[in-house]
Amino acid sequence: MEPDLLQTMNCLKCGSSNLERPEVASALEIWICKDCGGELAVHCHYLPDLSGITGHELFIGTAFIGSSAEALKALIKLKKVLAFAERFEPFKLEEQQKAGKLTWELGYFLDFEVEQAKIACANIGVTTSFVRAD
């Protein structure tokens, strides 16, 4: 709790704001009045320290299809080998294939998925690139 809020809390027995808090922060704390020894149960809402938590980076994948004749085969193979990716949306590939495009946006991939996606696409003969999303 912020020091300012601590001063607004008063002992229910004697009205003193001279309270001792526990060493370890928790959701329900028992504060002790230093003047009369009275106990005060306080529900606390501390913000967690998220400074040490790192998120994952996102990459955008692009596939380059050699020709219109190869497109349907590539579509079927890509849908299968990229199914592991959390943000992969196969229906978007279908739309691009139906539109006759030969450069397909594969969507977003988390940093730990990129290497697996590169290898999987290379194994089926589809050239890809992955660039960091802004």
JSON list of C-alpha atoms in Angstrom, two decimals:
[
{"chain": "A", "resi": 1, "resn": "MET", "atom": "CA", "xyz": [0.00, 0.00, 0.00]},
{"chain": "A", "resi": 2, "resn": "GLU", "atom": "CA", "xyz": [1.07, 3.53, -0.62]},
{"chain": "A", "resi": 3, "resn": "PRO", "atom": "CA", "xyz": [2.31, 5.42, 2.47]},
{"chain": "A", "resi": 4, "resn": "ASP", "atom": "CA", "xyz": [-0.49, 7.99, 2.04]},
{"chain": "A", "resi": 5, "resn": "LEU", "atom": "CA", "xyz": [-3.16, 5.29, 2.25]},
{"chain": "A", "resi": 6, "resn": "LEU", "atom": "CA", "xyz": [-1.53, 3.85, 5.34]},
{"chain": "A", "resi": 7, "resn": "GLN", "atom": "CA", "xyz": [-2.16, 7.12, 7.16]},
{"chain": "A", "resi": 8, "resn": "THR", "atom": "CA", "xyz": [-5.89, 7.06, 6.34]},
{"chain": "A", "resi": 9, "resn": "MET", "atom": "CA", "xyz": [-6.32, 3.70, 8.09]},
{"chain": "A", "resi": 10, "resn": "ASN", "atom": "CA", "xyz": [-7.18, 3.97, 11.78]},
{"chain": "A", "resi": 11, "resn": "CYS", "atom": "CA", "xyz": [-7.42, 1.42, 14.56]},
{"chain": "A", "resi": 12, "resn": "LEU", "atom": "CA", "xyz": [-11.04, 0.46, 15.24]},
{"chain": "A", "resi": 13, "resn": "LYS", "atom": "CA", "xyz": [-10.42, 0.37, 19.02]},
{"chain": "A", "resi": 14, "resn": "CYS", "atom": "CA", "xyz": [-8.46, 3.54, 19.72]},
{"chain": "A", "resi": 15, "resn": "GLY", "atom": "CA", "xyz": [-8.54, 5.48, 16.43]},
{"chain": "A", "resi": 16, "resn": "SER", "atom": "CA", "xyz": [-4.74, 5.60, 16.14]},
{"chain": "A", "resi": 17, "resn": "SER", "atom": "CA", "xyz": [-3.13, 5.59, 12.72]},
{"chain": "A", "resi": 18, "resn": "ASN", "atom": "CA", "xyz": [0.08, 4.14, 14.16]},
{"chain": "A", "resi": 19, "resn": "LEU", "atom": "CA", "xyz": [-0.25, 0.68, 12.56]},
{"chain": "A", "resi": 20, "resn": "GLU", "atom": "CA", "xyz": [2.29, -2.06, 11.96]},
{"chain": "A", "resi": 21, "resn": "ARG", "atom": "CA", "xyz": [1.98, -4.05, 8.75]},
{"chain": "A", "resi": 22, "resn": "PRO", "atom": "CA", "xyz": [3.25, -7.58, 8.11]},
{"chain": "A", "resi": 23, "resn": "GLU", "atom": "CA", "xyz": [6.64, -8.02, 6.43]},
{"chain": "A", "resi": 24, "resn": "VAL", "atom": "CA", "xyz": [5.21, -10.04, 3.54]},
{"chain": "A", "resi": 25, "resn": "ALA", "atom": "CA", "xyz": [2.50, -8.46, 1.39]},
{"chain": "A", "resi": 26, "resn": "SER", "atom": "CA", "xyz": [-0.65, -10.51, 0.82]},
{"chain": "A", "resi": 27, "resn": "ALA", "atom": "CA", "xyz": [-4.28, -10.13, -0.23]},
{"chain": "A", "resi": 28, "resn": "LEU", "atom": "CA", "xyz": [-5.53, -10.17, 3.38]},
{"chain": "A", "resi": 29, "resn": "GLU", "atom": "CA", "xyz": [-3.24, -8.67, 5.99]},
{"chain": "A", "resi": 30, "resn": "ILE", "atom": "CA", "xyz": [-3.63, -8.29, 9.73]},
{"chain": "A", "resi": 31, "resn": "TRP", "atom": "CA", "xyz": [-2.34, -4.89, 10.79]},
{"chain": "A", "resi": 32, "resn": "ILE", "atom": "CA", "xyz": [-1.54, -4.36, 14.48]},
{"chain": "A", "resi": 33, "resn": "CYS", "atom": "CA", "xyz": [-2.09, -1.05, 16.27]},
{"chain": "A", "resi": 34, "resn": "LYS", "atom": "CA", "xyz": [1.19, -0.03, 17.89]},
{"chain": "A", "resi": 35, "resn": "ASP", "atom": "CA", "xyz": [-0.70, 1.95, 20.55]},
{"chain": "A", "resi": 36, "resn": "CYS", "atom": "CA", "xyz": [-3.33, -0.49, 21.84]},
{"chain": "A", "resi": 37, "resn": "GLY", "atom": "CA", "xyz": [-2.45, -3.82, 20.18]},
{"chain": "A", "resi": 38, "resn": "GLY", "atom": "CA", "xyz": [-5.77, -4.00, 18.32]},
{"chain": "A", "resi": 39, "resn": "GLU", "atom": "CA", "xyz": [-5.88, -6.02, 15.12]},
{"chain": "A", "resi": 40, "resn": "LEU", "atom": "CA", "xyz": [-7.29, -4.75, 11.86]},
{"chain": "A", "resi": 41, "resn": "ALA", "atom": "CA", "xyz": [-7.99, -7.09, 8.91]},
{"chain": "A", "resi": 42, "resn": "VAL", "atom": "CA", "xyz": [-7.16, -5.24, 5.69]},
{"chain": "A", "resi": 43, "resn": "HIS", "atom": "CA", "xyz": [-7.89, -6.41, 2.14]},
{"chain": "A", "resi": 44, "resn": "CYS", "atom": "CA", "xyz": [-4.93, -5.30, 0.05]},
{"chain": "A", "resi": 45, "resn": "HIS", "atom": "CA", "xyz": [-4.64, -4.97, -3.69]},
{"chain": "A", "resi": 46, "resn": "TYR", "atom": "CA", "xyz": [-0.99, -4.79, -4.68]},
{"chain": "A", "resi": 47, "resn": "LEU", "atom": "CA", "xyz": [0.03, -4.37, -8.30]},
{"chain": "A", "resi": 48, "resn": "PRO", "atom": "CA", "xyz": [2.31, -7.23, -9.35]},
{"chain": "A", "resi": 49, "resn": "ASP", "atom": "CA", "xyz": [5.83, -6.44, -10.46]},
{"chain": "A", "resi": 50, "resn": "LEU", "atom": "CA", "xyz": [5.83, -7.28, -14.16]},
{"chain": "A", "resi": 51, "resn": "SER", "atom": "CA", "xyz": [9.21, -5.72, -14.92]},
{"chain": "A", "resi": 52, "resn": "GLY", "atom": "CA", "xyz": [10.93, -9.11, -15.25]},
{"chain": "A", "resi": 53, "resn": "ILE", "atom": "CA", "xyz": [8.34, -10.61, -17.58]},
{"chain": "A", "resi": 54, "resn": "THR", "atom": "CA", "xyz": [9.15, -10.55, -21.24]},
{"chain": "A", "resi": 55, "resn": "GLY", "atom": "CA", "xyz": [6.63, -11.14, -23.98]},
{"chain": "A", "resi": 56, "resn": "HIS", "atom": "CA", "xyz": [7.13, -12.96, -27.23]},
{"chain": "A", "resi": 57, "resn": "GLU", "atom": "CA", "xyz": [7.95, -11.19, -30.44]},
{"chain": "A", "resi": 58, "resn": "LEU", "atom": "CA", "xyz": [5.62, -11.50, -33.41]},
{"chain": "A", "resi": 59, "resn": "PHE", "atom": "CA", "xyz": [6.73, -12.24, -36.95]},
{"chain": "A", "resi": 60, "resn": "ILE", "atom": "CA", "xyz": [4.76, -12.04, -40.18]},
{"chain": "A", "resi": 61, "resn": "GLY", "atom": "CA", "xyz": [5.20, -14.95, -42.55]},
{"chain": "A", "resi": 62, "resn": "THR", "atom": "CA", "xyz": [5.06, -14.77, -46.33]},
{"chain": "A", "resi": 63, "resn": "ALA", "atom": "CA", "xyz": [5.04, -17.70, -48.75]},
{"chain": "A", "resi": 64, "resn": "PHE", "atom": "CA", "xyz": [6.14, -17.47, -52.36]},
{"chain": "A", "resi": 65, "resn": "ILE", "atom": "CA", "xyz": [4.34, -19.91, -54.63]},
{"chain": "A", "resi": 66, "resn": "GLY", "atom": "CA", "xyz": [6.15, -20.83, -57.85]},
{"chain": "A", "resi": 67, "resn": "SER", "atom": "CA", "xyz": [3.18, -20.99, -60.22]},
{"chain": "A", "resi": 68, "resn": "SER", "atom": "CA", "xyz": [-0.60, -21.19, -60.35]},
{"chain": "A", "resi": 69, "resn": "ALA", "atom": "CA", "xyz": [-0.30, -24.90, -61.09]},
{"chain": "A", "resi": 70, "resn": "GLU", "atom": "CA", "xyz": [1.49, -25.45, -57.75]},
{"chain": "A", "resi": 71, "resn": "ALA", "atom": "CA", "xyz": [-0.88, -23.28, -55.71]},
{"chain": "A", "resi": 72, "resn": "LEU", "atom": "CA", "xyz": [-3.51, -25.85, -54.72]},
{"chain": "A", "resi": 73, "resn": "LYS", "atom": "CA", "xyz": [-0.89, -28.41, -53.74]},
{"chain": "A", "resi": 74, "resn": "ALA", "atom": "CA", "xyz": [0.99, -25.76, -51.72]},
{"chain": "A", "resi": 75, "resn": "LEU", "atom": "CA", "xyz": [-2.24, -24.71, -50.01]},
{"chain": "A", "resi": 76, "resn": "ILE", "atom": "CA", "xyz": [-2.99, -28.23, -48.84]},
{"chain": "A", "resi": 77, "resn": "LYS", "atom": "CA", "xyz": [0.57, -28.80, -47.62]},
{"chain": "A", "resi": 78, "resn": "LEU", "atom": "CA", "xyz": [0.83, -25.43, -45.86]},
{"chain": "A", "resi": 79, "resn": "LYS", "atom": "CA", "xyz": [-2.45, -25.95, -44.02]},
{"chain": "A", "resi": 80, "resn": "LYS", "atom": "CA", "xyz": [-1.09, -29.24, -42.70]},
{"chain": "A", "resi": 81, "resn": "VAL", "atom": "CA", "xyz": [2.47, -28.24, -41.74]},
{"chain": "A", "resi": 82, "resn": "LEU", "atom": "CA", "xyz": [1.56, -24.87, -40.16]},
{"chain": "A", "resi": 83, "resn": "ALA", "atom": "CA", "xyz": [-1.36, -26.18, -38.08]},
{"chain": "A", "resi": 84, "resn": "PHE", "atom": "CA", "xyz": [0.86, -26.09, -34.97]},
{"chain": "A", "resi": 85, "resn": "ALA", "atom": "CA", "xyz": [1.12, -22.28, -35.01]},
{"chain": "A", "resi": 86, "resn": "GLU", "atom": "CA", "xyz": [-1.12, -20.52, -32.52]},
{"chain": "A", "resi": 87, "resn": "ARG", "atom": "CA", "xyz": [-2.15, -17.64, -34.79]},
{"chain": "A", "resi": 88, "resn": "PHE", "atom": "CA", "xyz": [-2.21, -19.46, -38.13]},
{"chain": "A", "resi": 89, "resn": "GLU", "atom": "CA", "xyz": [-5.52, -18.99, -39.98]},
{"chain": "A", "resi": 90, "resn": "PRO", "atom": "CA", "xyz": [-5.79, -21.45, -42.89]},
{"chain": "A", "resi": 91, "resn": "PHE", "atom": "CA", "xyz": [-8.93, -19.84, -44.35]},
{"chain": "A", "resi": 92, "resn": "LYS", "atom": "CA", "xyz": [-6.87, -16.76, -45.25]},
{"chain": "A", "resi": 93, "resn": "LEU", "atom": "CA", "xyz": [-4.61, -18.92, -47.41]},
{"chain": "A", "resi": 94, "resn": "GLU", "atom": "CA", "xyz": [-7.65, -20.31, -49.18]},
{"chain": "A", "resi": 95, "resn": "GLU", "atom": "CA", "xyz": [-8.84, -16.79, -50.01]},
{"chain": "A", "resi": 96, "resn": "GLN", "atom": "CA", "xyz": [-5.44, -15.85, -51.42]},
{"chain": "A", "resi": 97, "resn": "GLN", "atom": "CA", "xyz": [-5.21, -19.06, -53.48]},
{"chain": "A", "resi": 98, "resn": "LYS", "atom": "CA", "xyz": [-8.72, -18.52, -54.90]},
{"chain": "A", "resi": 99, "resn": "ALA", "atom": "CA", "xyz": [-7.74, -14.95, -55.81]},
{"chain": "A", "resi": 100, "resn": "GLY", "atom": "CA", "xyz": [-4.83, -16.31, -57.87]},
{"chain": "A", "resi": 101, "resn": "LYS", "atom": "CA", "xyz": [-2.11, -14.69, -55.80]},
{"chain": "A", "resi": 102, "resn": "LEU", "atom": "CA", "xyz": [1.36, -16.25, -55.82]},
{"chain": "A", "resi": 103, "resn": "THR", "atom": "CA", "xyz": [2.63, -14.37, -52.75]},
{"chain": "A", "resi": 104, "resn": "TRP", "atom": "CA", "xyz": [0.65, -15.38, -49.67]},
{"chain": "A", "resi": 105, "resn": "GLU", "atom": "CA", "xyz": [0.53, -13.78, -46.27]},
{"chain": "A", "resi": 106, "resn": "LEU", "atom": "CA", "xyz": [0.82, -16.61, -43.78]},
{"chain": "A", "resi": 107, "resn": "GLY", "atom": "CA", "xyz": [-0.15, -14.45, -40.81]},
{"chain": "A", "resi": 108, "resn": "TYR", "atom": "CA", "xyz": [1.51, -13.97, -37.45]},
{"chain": "A", "resi": 109, "resn": "PHE", "atom": "CA", "xyz": [3.94, -16.35, -35.80]},
{"chain": "A", "resi": 110, "resn": "LEU", "atom": "CA", "xyz": [5.41, -16.17, -32.32]},
{"chain": "A", "resi": 111, "resn": "ASP", "atom": "CA", "xyz": [9.20, -16.03, -32.12]},
{"chain": "A", "resi": 112, "resn": "PHE", "atom": "CA", "xyz": [9.51, -19.62, -30.90]},
{"chain": "A", "resi": 113, "resn": "GLU", "atom": "CA", "xyz": [7.36, -20.88, -33.83]},
{"chain": "A", "resi": 114, "resn": "VAL", "atom": "CA", "xyz": [9.36, -19.26, -36.63]},
{"chain": "A", "resi": 115, "resn": "GLU", "atom": "CA", "xyz": [12.19, -21.79, -36.88]},
{"chain": "A", "resi": 116, "resn": "GLN", "atom": "CA", "xyz": [9.77, -24.72, -36.92]},
{"chain": "A", "resi": 117, "resn": "ALA", "atom": "CA", "xyz": [7.68, -22.98, -39.59]},
{"chain": "A", "resi": 118, "resn": "LYS", "atom": "CA", "xyz": [10.75, -22.27, -41.76]},
{"chain": "A", "resi": 119, "resn": "ILE", "atom": "CA", "xyz": [11.84, -25.90, -41.61]},
{"chain": "A", "resi": 120, "resn": "ALA", "atom": "CA", "xyz": [8.34, -27.24, -42.27]},
{"chain": "A", "resi": 121, "resn": "CYS", "atom": "CA", "xyz": [7.86, -24.99, -45.29]},
{"chain": "A", "resi": 122, "resn": "ALA", "atom": "CA", "xyz": [11.29, -25.84, -46.69]},
{"chain": "A", "resi": 123, "resn": "ASN", "atom": "CA", "xyz": [10.50, -29.55, -46.33]},
{"chain": "A", "resi": 124, "resn": "ILE", "atom": "CA", "xyz": [7.42, -29.18, -48.54]},
{"chain": "A", "resi": 125, "resn": "GLY", "atom": "CA", "xyz": [9.27, -27.05, -51.08]},
{"chain": "A", "resi": 126, "resn": "VAL", "atom": "CA", "xyz": [7.64, -23.68, -50.29]},
{"chain": "A", "resi": 127, "resn": "THR", "atom": "CA", "xyz": [9.90, -20.63, -50.04]},
{"chain": "A", "resi": 128, "resn": "THR", "atom": "CA", "xyz": [9.04, -18.38, -47.11]},
{"chain": "A", "resi": 129, "resn": "SER", "atom": "CA", "xyz": [10.26, -15.33, -45.28]},
{"chain": "A", "resi": 130, "resn": "PHE", "atom": "CA", "xyz": [9.49, -14.16, -41.75]},
{"chain": "A", "resi": 131, "resn": "VAL", "atom": "CA", "xyz": [9.96, -10.55, -40.71]},
{"chain": "A", "resi": 132, "resn": "ARG", "atom": "CA", "xyz": [9.48, -9.00, -37.28]},
{"chain": "A", "resi": 133, "resn": "ALA", "atom": "CA", "xyz": [6.09, -7.34, -36.96]},
{"chain": "A", "resi": 134, "resn": "ASP", "atom": "CA", "xyz": [6.12, -3.72, -35.80]}
]
